[in-house]
Coordinates of C-alpha atoms in Angstrom, one line a residue:
M1 CA 18.3 54.6 -30.8
D2 CA 16.3 52.2 -28.9
Q3 CA 17.9 48.7 -28.0
T4 CA 16.2 45.7 -26.5
I5 CA 18.2 43.0 -25.5
Q6 CA 16.6 39.8 -23.3
R7 CA 19.2 37.3 -21.7
N8 CA 16.9 34.8 -21.5
S9 CA 19.7 32.0 -20.9
K10 CA 23.4 31.5 -21.1
S11 CA 22.8 29.9 -24.3
Q12 CA 20.5 33.1 -25.7
I13 CA 20.6 36.7 -26.3
S14 CA 17.9 38.8 -28.0
F15 CA 18.6 42.0 -30.3
T16 CA 16.2 44.2 -31.8
N17 CA 16.8 47.2 -32.8
I18 CA 13.8 49.2 -33.3
K19 CA 14.8 52.5 -35.4
V20 CA 16.1 51.3 -38.7
V21 CA 15.5 51.2 -41.9
H22 CA 15.1 47.1 -41.7
K23 CA 12.8 47.7 -39.0
Y24 CA 9.2 45.7 -38.5
D25 CA 7.6 48.3 -40.5
S26 CA 4.4 45.8 -41.6
L27 CA 2.2 43.9 -40.0
Q28 CA 0.9 43.0 -42.9
T29 CA 4.2 41.8 -44.1
P30 CA 5.9 38.8 -43.8
T31 CA 8.9 38.1 -41.4
I32 CA 12.1 35.7 -43.0
Y33 CA 13.5 34.4 -40.2
I34 CA 17.3 32.8 -41.6
I35 CA 18.5 30.8 -39.9
T36 CA 22.4 30.5 -39.7
A37 CA 24.7 28.4 -37.6
T38 CA 28.2 28.9 -37.6
Y39 CA 31.3 28.5 -35.3
P40 CA 34.1 29.7 -34.2
R41 CA 37.3 30.3 -36.6
M42 CA 39.0 33.3 -38.0
V43 CA 37.0 33.7 -40.7
Q44 CA 33.5 33.5 -38.8
L45 CA 33.2 37.0 -38.2
A46 CA 34.5 37.9 -41.9
E47 CA 31.5 35.5 -43.2
L48 CA 28.9 37.0 -40.9
T49 CA 29.6 40.6 -42.4
R50 CA 29.3 39.5 -45.0
L51 CA 25.6 38.6 -44.1
C52 CA 25.0 41.2 -41.9
H53 CA 25.8 43.9 -44.8
T54 CA 22.8 41.9 -46.8
F55 CA 20.8 40.9 -44.4
L56 CA 20.3 45.2 -43.3
H57 CA 19.1 45.9 -46.7
V58 CA 15.9 43.6 -46.5
K59 CA 12.6 44.8 -44.4
N60 CA 11.1 41.9 -41.7
L61 CA 13.6 40.1 -41.2
H62 CA 15.4 38.5 -37.9
W63 CA 18.2 36.5 -38.3
I64 CA 18.4 33.3 -35.6
V65 CA 22.1 33.1 -35.4
V66 CA 23.1 29.8 -33.9
E67 CA 26.9 29.1 -32.8
D68 CA 28.6 25.5 -31.6
V69 CA 29.2 26.1 -28.4
N70 CA 28.5 25.7 -24.9
V71 CA 27.4 29.4 -24.5
P72 CA 27.8 32.1 -26.9
S73 CA 30.9 33.7 -27.3
D74 CA 31.5 37.8 -26.5
D75 CA 33.0 38.8 -29.6
L76 CA 29.7 37.0 -30.8
G77 CA 27.3 39.3 -29.2
I78 CA 29.1 42.0 -29.8
F79 CA 29.2 41.9 -33.6
L80 CA 25.0 40.7 -33.6
R81 CA 24.6 44.1 -31.7
K82 CA 26.6 46.3 -33.7
C83 CA 25.0 44.6 -37.0
G84 CA 21.8 46.1 -36.5
V85 CA 19.7 44.0 -37.8
P86 CA 17.3 41.7 -35.6
F87 CA 19.0 39.0 -34.3
T88 CA 18.8 36.2 -31.3
L89 CA 21.7 34.3 -31.1
L90 CA 21.8 31.2 -29.6
S91 CA 24.8 28.2 -29.0
E92 CA 24.5 24.5 -29.1
R93 CA 27.4 22.3 -29.0
T94 CA 27.7 19.3 -31.2
P95 CA 27.4 16.2 -29.0
P96 CA 30.7 14.8 -29.0
D97 CA 29.4 11.1 -31.0
Q98 CA 28.8 13.6 -34.3
V99 CA 31.8 15.4 -34.5
L100 CA 33.9 14.9 -37.5
P101 CA 37.4 12.6 -36.5
P102 CA 40.4 13.7 -38.0
G103 CA 41.3 12.8 -41.4
Q104 CA 37.4 11.4 -41.8
P105 CA 35.3 12.4 -44.8
R106 CA 33.3 15.8 -43.8
W107 CA 30.3 14.3 -45.3
R108 CA 29.8 11.7 -42.9
Y109 CA 28.7 14.0 -40.4
P110 CA 27.3 17.4 -42.0
R111 CA 28.3 20.9 -39.7
G112 CA 25.2 22.5 -38.5
V113 CA 22.4 20.1 -37.8
V114 CA 22.3 20.2 -34.7
Q115 CA 22.5 24.4 -35.0
R116 CA 19.5 24.5 -37.4
N117 CA 17.1 22.3 -35.3
R118 CA 18.2 24.6 -32.2
G119 CA 16.6 27.5 -34.5
L120 CA 13.9 25.2 -35.4
Q121 CA 12.8 25.2 -32.1
W122 CA 13.9 28.5 -30.7
L123 CA 10.8 29.3 -33.6
R124 CA 8.2 27.0 -32.3
D125 CA 8.8 28.4 -28.7
N126 CA 8.6 31.6 -29.5
L127 CA 5.7 32.0 -32.3
K128 CA 2.6 31.2 -32.8
L129 CA 0.9 29.1 -35.6
R130 CA -1.5 31.4 -37.9
L131 CA -0.8 33.8 -35.7
N132 CA 3.0 34.9 -36.8
K133 CA 3.3 35.3 -40.3
G134 CA 6.6 34.5 -42.0
V135 CA 9.1 32.6 -43.9
V136 CA 12.3 30.2 -42.7
Y137 CA 15.5 30.1 -44.7
I138 CA 18.5 28.3 -43.6
A139 CA 21.4 30.4 -44.8
D140 CA 25.0 29.6 -44.4
D141 CA 27.7 31.7 -43.3
D142 CA 30.3 30.7 -45.9
N143 CA 27.0 31.4 -49.4
T144 CA 26.3 34.7 -51.3
Y145 CA 23.2 36.4 -51.5
S146 CA 21.7 38.1 -53.8
L147 CA 18.9 40.6 -53.0
R148 CA 16.1 39.7 -55.1
L149 CA 16.1 36.4 -53.4
F150 CA 14.8 38.0 -50.4
D151 CA 11.8 39.4 -52.7
E152 CA 10.9 36.4 -54.6
I153 CA 11.1 34.2 -50.9
R154 CA 8.5 36.1 -48.8
T155 CA 5.8 34.9 -51.0
T156 CA 6.2 31.0 -50.2
K157 CA 3.5 29.3 -49.6
R158 CA 4.2 26.1 -48.7
V159 CA 7.6 25.4 -50.0
S160 CA 9.5 27.5 -52.3
T161 CA 13.3 26.6 -54.8
W162 CA 15.5 28.2 -57.0
P163 CA 18.3 26.8 -58.9
V164 CA 22.0 27.9 -56.4
A165 CA 24.9 28.4 -58.4
L166 CA 28.0 26.3 -57.8
A167 CA 26.9 23.1 -56.2
G168 CA 26.6 20.0 -56.1
R169 CA 29.8 20.0 -58.3
L170 CA 27.6 21.5 -60.8
K171 CA 28.0 25.2 -62.1
W172 CA 24.3 25.7 -60.9
E173 CA 22.2 23.0 -59.7
G174 CA 18.1 23.3 -58.5
C175 CA 15.0 23.2 -60.2
V176 CA 13.6 23.3 -64.0
T177 CA 10.6 23.8 -65.0
K178 CA 8.6 22.5 -68.0
P179 CA 9.2 25.1 -71.4
D180 CA 5.7 25.7 -71.9
H181 CA 4.4 25.6 -67.7
S182 CA 7.3 27.7 -65.7
D183 CA 4.9 27.2 -62.8
V184 CA 5.2 23.7 -63.3
I185 CA 8.8 21.8 -62.4
D186 CA 10.0 19.1 -64.1
R187 CA 13.3 17.7 -63.3
M188 CA 16.1 19.0 -60.9
Q189 CA 19.1 19.3 -62.1
T190 CA 21.5 18.0 -60.0
I191 CA 25.2 14.6 -59.9
F192 CA 24.7 14.3 -56.3
K193 CA 22.0 10.7 -55.5
P194 CA 19.0 12.3 -58.2
W195 CA 17.2 9.6 -57.1
R196 CA 16.1 11.3 -54.0
E197 CA 12.4 12.6 -54.1
F198 CA 14.5 15.9 -53.4
P199 CA 17.2 16.1 -55.3
I200 CA 18.0 19.9 -54.1
D201 CA 20.6 21.9 -52.1
M202 CA 19.9 23.5 -49.1
A203 CA 20.6 26.5 -50.0
G204 CA 17.9 26.5 -52.7
F205 CA 14.3 26.2 -50.5
A206 CA 12.3 28.4 -48.0
V207 CA 9.4 26.9 -46.3
N208 CA 6.4 28.7 -44.8
L209 CA 6.2 29.2 -41.5
D210 CA 2.8 27.5 -40.7
L211 CA 4.4 24.6 -42.1
I212 CA 7.2 24.6 -39.9
L213 CA 5.1 25.1 -36.8
S214 CA 2.6 22.8 -37.4
H215 CA 4.9 20.0 -37.9
P216 CA 6.9 20.1 -34.5
D217 CA 8.8 16.7 -35.4
A218 CA 10.4 18.1 -38.1
K219 CA 14.3 18.3 -37.9
F220 CA 17.7 17.6 -40.0
Y221 CA 19.2 14.2 -38.6
A222 CA 22.7 14.0 -38.4
D223 CA 22.9 9.9 -38.5
P224 CA 25.6 8.4 -41.0
K225 CA 23.0 6.2 -42.1
F226 CA 21.0 9.2 -43.7
F227 CA 24.2 10.7 -45.5
G228 CA 23.7 13.2 -48.5
M229 CA 20.2 12.9 -46.8
L230 CA 19.5 16.3 -44.8
E231 CA 17.0 18.0 -46.9
T232 CA 15.4 15.3 -48.4
N233 CA 14.0 14.4 -44.7
F234 CA 13.4 17.7 -43.5
L235 CA 11.2 18.3 -46.2
K236 CA 9.2 14.8 -46.3
N237 CA 9.1 15.2 -42.2
L238 CA 6.9 18.5 -43.5
G239 CA 4.5 16.8 -46.0
L240 CA 5.5 16.7 -48.8
K241 CA 5.8 14.1 -51.3
N242 CA 8.7 14.7 -53.9
F243 CA 9.8 17.8 -55.9
T244 CA 6.9 17.8 -57.9
E245 CA 5.7 20.2 -55.2
L246 CA 7.6 23.2 -54.6
E247 CA 7.1 26.9 -55.9
P248 CA 9.2 27.4 -58.4
K249 CA 10.7 30.5 -57.7
A250 CA 13.5 32.9 -59.9
D251 CA 11.6 33.3 -63.1
G252 CA 10.4 29.6 -63.5
C253 CA 13.7 28.2 -61.8
T254 CA 14.7 30.5 -65.0
K255 CA 17.5 32.3 -63.5
A256 CA 20.7 30.4 -64.7
S257 CA 22.4 29.9 -67.3
L258 CA 20.9 27.6 -70.4
I259 CA 23.7 26.5 -71.9
S260 CA 25.7 25.5 -68.5
F261 CA 22.1 22.8 -68.1
L262 CA 22.6 21.4 -71.6
L263 CA 26.0 20.9 -71.6
D264 CA 26.4 19.6 -67.7
S265 CA 22.9 17.7 -67.9
L266 CA 25.2 15.3 -70.0
L267 CA 27.4 14.9 -67.4
I268 CA 24.6 13.7 -65.0
L269 CA 23.7 10.7 -68.0
L270 CA 26.8 9.6 -67.8
N271 CA 27.5 9.8 -63.8
N272 CA 24.0 8.0 -64.1
M273 CA 25.4 5.4 -66.6
L274 CA 28.3 4.8 -64.5
L275 CA 26.1 3.7 -61.8
G276 CA 24.1 2.3 -62.8
N277 CA 21.1 3.8 -63.0
P278 CA 17.8 2.5 -64.8
N279 CA 15.8 5.5 -65.8
T280 CA 19.1 6.6 -68.2
F281 CA 17.3 5.6 -71.1
S282 CA 14.8 7.3 -70.6
E283 CA 16.1 10.1 -69.3
V284 CA 18.2 10.8 -72.5
L285 CA 15.6 10.6 -74.8
A286 CA 14.2 13.7 -72.5
F287 CA 17.9 15.3 -72.7
Y288 CA 17.4 15.6 -76.4
S289 CA 13.5 17.1 -75.8
H290 CA 14.7 19.5 -74.3
F291 CA 17.8 20.2 -76.1
N292 CA 15.2 20.4 -79.7
K293 CA 13.0 23.3 -77.6
F294 CA 16.4 25.5 -76.6
P295 CA 17.3 28.2 -79.1
V296 CA 21.1 27.4 -79.5
T297 CA 22.0 31.5 -79.7
V298 CA 21.2 31.4 -75.6
T299 CA 23.5 32.3 -73.9
T300 CA 24.9 32.5 -70.1
N301 CA 24.3 35.3 -68.0
Y302 CA 24.9 34.8 -64.2
A303 CA 23.8 38.1 -63.4
Y304 CA 21.1 37.1 -62.0
I305 CA 22.1 33.8 -59.9
L306 CA 20.1 34.4 -56.2
V307 CA 22.4 32.0 -54.1
W308 CA 25.8 31.0 -54.8
H309 CA 28.1 28.5 -52.7
T310 CA 31.0 30.3 -51.9
Q311 CA 33.9 29.5 -48.7
A312 CA 36.8 31.3 -46.9
K313 CA 38.9 29.3 -45.7
D314 CA 41.1 29.8 -42.6
P315 CA 44.4 31.6 -43.9
D316 CA 47.5 29.9 -43.0
I317 CA 48.9 32.1 -39.9
I318 CA 52.4 31.0 -39.0
S319 CA 53.6 31.7 -35.2
L320 CA 56.2 33.7 -34.2
D321 CA 58.5 29.9 -33.4
K322 CA 57.9 28.6 -37.0
L323 CA 58.4 31.8 -38.3
K324 CA 61.8 32.1 -36.4
T325 CA 62.6 28.5 -37.2
S326 CA 62.1 28.5 -40.5
I327 CA 64.4 32.3 -40.7
Q328 CA 66.9 30.2 -38.7
N329 CA 66.7 27.5 -41.7
T330 CA 67.0 29.8 -44.1
M331 CA 70.1 31.8 -43.4
L332 CA 73.4 31.4 -45.5
P333 CA 76.4 30.6 -43.3
C334 CA 78.5 33.2 -42.6
D335 CA 82.4 33.4 -42.0
I336 CA 82.7 35.5 -38.8

């Protein structure tokens, strides 16, 4: 098996496996560049194994893995070489002032911001505008991806989108197209800050490589004042104005539960009423308009979902000292 391994610096390892099924077999087929931010923890390699086994089935895919450390860990490098997917391993340590303090809510400093930006910088440093054809997708290591997703996003012209399951405290979150125009996004199914120009999940969009390369300053911001605006600010920096400019994938964003949409829409409206959203009344009218256009015989089918928000938590491993103390404390006294 021919392999090319290049250590460009202490913070980067590049690897291309040439003679495998997912090799770069066609210059006409756009390459999918996956950026995955990761950090050391017990389930890290378990999560990445799931992604590896998915990506092995996708042709023309390059996996950019960015670890939240000063120098890439040896275990991760060994894992990626054995995985067999063409990859680049980078490292970018989260600055101390962006590390979430103990006891603080996770939203104050979202994970993976500087790591994703490092991945974007690698693309700009190594690829050429209009010469390298491809699509860029941010794939978190704790999500689950259908193989159909990659067929969908490979044809992205600017920025494409689709529903994401188990996101935003809903059964699914994302785009909803007009009943008579499946290529036009009518609204976004979301509860969290629905007034955002792009009320979208990080796992719910892909960007054409040329758009990334032609906007060298577009990046993600970790500042708490931009809480919940990572996706919106990034897409605005790419020159887009709002979600109506996105390209709906997944058969016009229909690869999700319609019944779920109807029920969750009521929850969204109630949430907006509590927040004092001035557009609530018009949204109620729009909801009933949508409801009347859909037959009630439609049933839920999650088999067509392209992305799931999933997460494996570190197991509660007890140390030998704690185990010994626990056993001693639970032993019944006995007379000798």
